[in-house]
Coordinates of C-alpha atoms in Angstrom, one line a residue:
M1 CA 0.0 0.0 0.0
S2 CA 1.4 3.4 -1.0
V3 CA 0.7 6.6 0.9
T4 CA 0.6 9.9 -1.0
S5 CA 1.6 13.0 0.8
I6 CA -0.8 15.9 1.2
T7 CA 1.5 18.1 -0.9
A8 CA 1.2 15.6 -3.8
R9 CA -2.5 15.1 -3.4
L10 CA -3.2 18.8 -2.9
P11 CA -0.6 20.8 -4.9
R12 CA -2.3 24.2 -4.3
V13 CA -1.3 25.8 -1.1
E14 CA -4.8 27.2 -0.6
D15 CA -6.2 23.7 -0.6
R16 CA -3.7 22.5 1.9
L17 CA -4.4 25.5 4.1
L18 CA -8.1 24.8 3.9
L19 CA -7.5 21.1 4.9
H20 CA -5.4 22.2 7.9
R21 CA -8.1 24.7 8.9
Q22 CA -10.7 22.0 8.8
M23 CA -8.5 19.6 10.8
I24 CA -8.0 22.3 13.5
E25 CA -11.7 23.3 13.5
N26 CA -12.8 19.7 14.0
L27 CA -10.5 18.9 16.9
P28 CA -12.3 17.9 20.1
S29 CA -10.0 19.9 22.3
A30 CA -10.5 23.7 22.6
L31 CA -7.8 25.7 20.9
L32 CA -7.2 29.4 21.4
L33 CA -4.6 31.6 19.8
C34 CA -3.8 34.7 21.8
D35 CA -1.7 37.8 20.9
V36 CA 1.4 37.6 23.1
V37 CA 1.3 41.3 24.0
T38 CA -2.4 41.9 24.7
L39 CA -3.4 38.4 25.5
T40 CA -6.4 39.0 23.2
I41 CA -7.9 36.0 21.4
V42 CA -7.1 36.3 17.6
E43 CA -8.3 32.8 16.6
H44 CA -10.1 29.7 18.0
N45 CA -11.8 26.5 17.0
A46 CA -15.4 25.4 17.4
A47 CA -14.6 23.3 20.5
A48 CA -13.4 26.5 22.2
S49 CA -16.7 28.3 21.4
S50 CA -18.6 25.3 22.8
F51 CA -16.4 25.0 25.8
F52 CA -16.9 28.6 26.9
E53 CA -20.6 28.5 26.2
E54 CA -20.8 25.7 28.8
T55 CA -18.5 27.4 31.4
S56 CA -19.5 31.0 31.1
P57 CA -21.6 32.3 34.0
G58 CA -23.9 35.2 33.2
P59 CA -25.0 36.2 29.8
R60 CA -24.4 33.9 26.9
L61 CA -21.1 34.6 25.0
P62 CA -21.1 35.3 21.3
R63 CA -20.2 32.4 19.1
T64 CA -16.9 34.0 18.3
L65 CA -14.3 34.6 21.0
V66 CA -12.1 36.7 18.7
G67 CA -11.3 40.1 20.3
R68 CA -12.0 38.9 23.8
E69 CA -9.2 39.1 26.4
A70 CA -8.1 35.8 28.0
K71 CA -8.7 37.3 31.5
D72 CA -12.5 37.7 30.6
L73 CA -12.8 33.9 29.9
F74 CA -10.8 32.5 32.8
P75 CA -12.1 33.3 36.3
D76 CA -9.2 33.9 38.7
F77 CA -7.0 34.6 35.7
E78 CA -4.3 36.4 37.7
R79 CA -3.7 33.4 40.0
T80 CA -4.2 30.5 37.5
L81 CA -3.6 31.2 33.9
K82 CA -1.5 34.4 33.9
P83 CA 1.5 32.8 35.6
L84 CA 1.4 30.0 33.0
L85 CA 1.3 32.4 30.1
K86 CA 4.1 34.4 31.6
Q87 CA 6.2 31.3 32.0
A88 CA 5.7 30.3 28.4
I89 CA 6.6 33.8 27.2
D90 CA 9.7 34.1 29.5
T91 CA 11.1 30.7 28.7
D92 CA 9.8 30.4 25.1
K93 CA 8.9 26.8 26.0
T94 CA 5.6 24.9 26.2
C95 CA 4.1 25.0 29.7
F96 CA 1.4 22.8 31.3
A97 CA -1.2 22.9 34.1
D98 CA -2.6 19.4 34.7
E99 CA -5.7 20.7 36.5
M100 CA -7.2 24.1 36.3
R101 CA -10.6 24.6 38.1
L102 CA -13.2 26.6 36.2
P103 CA -16.7 27.4 37.5
T104 CA -19.6 26.4 35.3
A105 CA -22.7 28.4 34.5
G106 CA -24.8 26.1 36.7
G107 CA -22.7 26.9 39.8
G108 CA -20.6 23.7 39.6
Q109 CA -17.0 23.3 38.5
R110 CA -15.1 21.6 35.8
F111 CA -11.4 20.9 35.4
V112 CA -9.2 21.3 32.4
A113 CA -5.6 20.5 31.5
V114 CA -4.0 23.5 29.9
T115 CA -1.1 23.6 27.5
V116 CA 0.4 26.9 26.5
Q117 CA 2.7 26.9 23.5
P118 CA 4.6 29.9 22.2
M119 CA 4.1 30.4 18.4
A120 CA 6.9 32.3 16.7
V121 CA 6.7 34.2 13.4
D122 CA 10.1 35.2 12.0
D123 CA 11.9 34.0 15.1
S124 CA 9.9 36.2 17.4
V125 CA 7.1 34.9 19.7
M126 CA 3.9 36.5 18.4
Y127 CA 1.2 34.2 19.7
L128 CA 0.4 31.8 22.5
M129 CA -1.6 28.7 21.6
L130 CA -3.7 27.4 24.4
T131 CA -5.1 23.9 24.3
L132 CA -7.8 23.0 26.8
L133 CA -8.5 19.3 27.5
E134 CA -11.5 18.4 29.7
V135 CA -10.3 16.3 32.7
T136 CA -13.3 16.7 35.0
Q137 CA -14.2 13.0 34.9
R138 CA -10.6 12.0 35.7
V139 CA -10.5 14.4 38.7
A140 CA -13.9 13.1 39.9
A141 CA -12.7 9.4 39.6
R142 CA -9.5 10.2 41.5
D143 CA -11.4 12.0 44.2
K144 CA -13.8 9.1 44.5
Q145 CA -10.9 6.7 44.7
Q146 CA -9.3 8.8 47.4
S147 CA -12.6 8.8 49.3
V148 CA -12.9 5.0 49.1
Q149 CA -9.3 4.7 50.3
R150 CA -10.0 7.0 53.3
M151 CA -13.1 5.0 54.2
E152 CA -11.1 1.7 54.0
S153 CA -8.5 3.3 56.3
V154 CA -11.2 4.4 58.8
G155 CA -12.7 0.9 58.6
A156 CA -9.3 -0.7 59.3
L157 CA -8.6 1.7 62.1
A158 CA -12.1 1.0 63.7
G159 CA -11.6 -2.7 63.3
G160 CA -8.2 -2.6 65.0
L161 CA -9.5 -0.4 67.8
A162 CA -12.5 -2.8 68.3
H163 CA -10.1 -5.7 68.4
D164 CA -7.9 -4.0 71.0
V165 CA -10.9 -3.1 73.2
N166 CA -12.2 -6.7 72.9
D167 CA -8.8 -8.1 74.0
T168 CA -8.8 -5.8 77.0
L169 CA -12.4 -6.7 78.0
F170 CA -11.6 -10.4 77.5
A171 CA -8.6 -10.0 79.9
I172 CA -10.7 -8.2 82.5
G173 CA -13.5 -10.7 82.2
G174 CA -11.0 -13.6 82.6
H175 CA -9.4 -12.1 85.7
A176 CA -12.8 -11.4 87.2
C177 CA -13.7 -15.1 86.6
L178 CA -10.5 -16.2 88.3
L179 CA -11.2 -13.9 91.3
R180 CA -14.7 -15.4 91.7
A181 CA -13.2 -18.9 91.7
R182 CA -11.0 -18.1 94.7
A183 CA -12.3 -19.5 97.9
D184 CA -10.8 -16.8 100.1
M185 CA -12.7 -13.9 98.4
S186 CA -15.5 -12.4 100.4
R187 CA -18.9 -11.6 98.9
E188 CA -18.3 -7.9 99.5
A189 CA -14.9 -7.9 97.7
L190 CA -16.5 -9.6 94.7
E191 CA -19.2 -7.0 94.4

């Protein structure tokens, strides 16, 4: 079986760019492209629009996020996302956050893994590409597992404590039985 490259199959640059655009647009992960100076969104895919429609408290966001500042989309931006963006800019390297907590419109919360990658044009970082991957189910499963482990620990501790108390009571009961069996014990002493 022979594989033909995209360049050979689509010799026109415009056709290849359209294919790449369609690939990015159909990714399940939210992608945002921010200007490195203003941190304003200059491009995004459909998954990003859907993602922020679900998380945005208050009035419904327009379908396009272009022109919006990143700080408007991420609650607690100064503490969570801004340091990650700054690190990517300062180091010119891809940076990650495994779990970032975001409130949902319904008052709940969801968790995302965030990747920030500097994008250079002519050897100068011009944009930051943010990739958001939903990890809420993974966090919930981990929290549930930790809860189960805590309950198992409490059960083991309670079982051990009950065993120790039972041993002590058995020893006291055994000694009381031995004392009752002694002939030299008065009735008053036994009571």
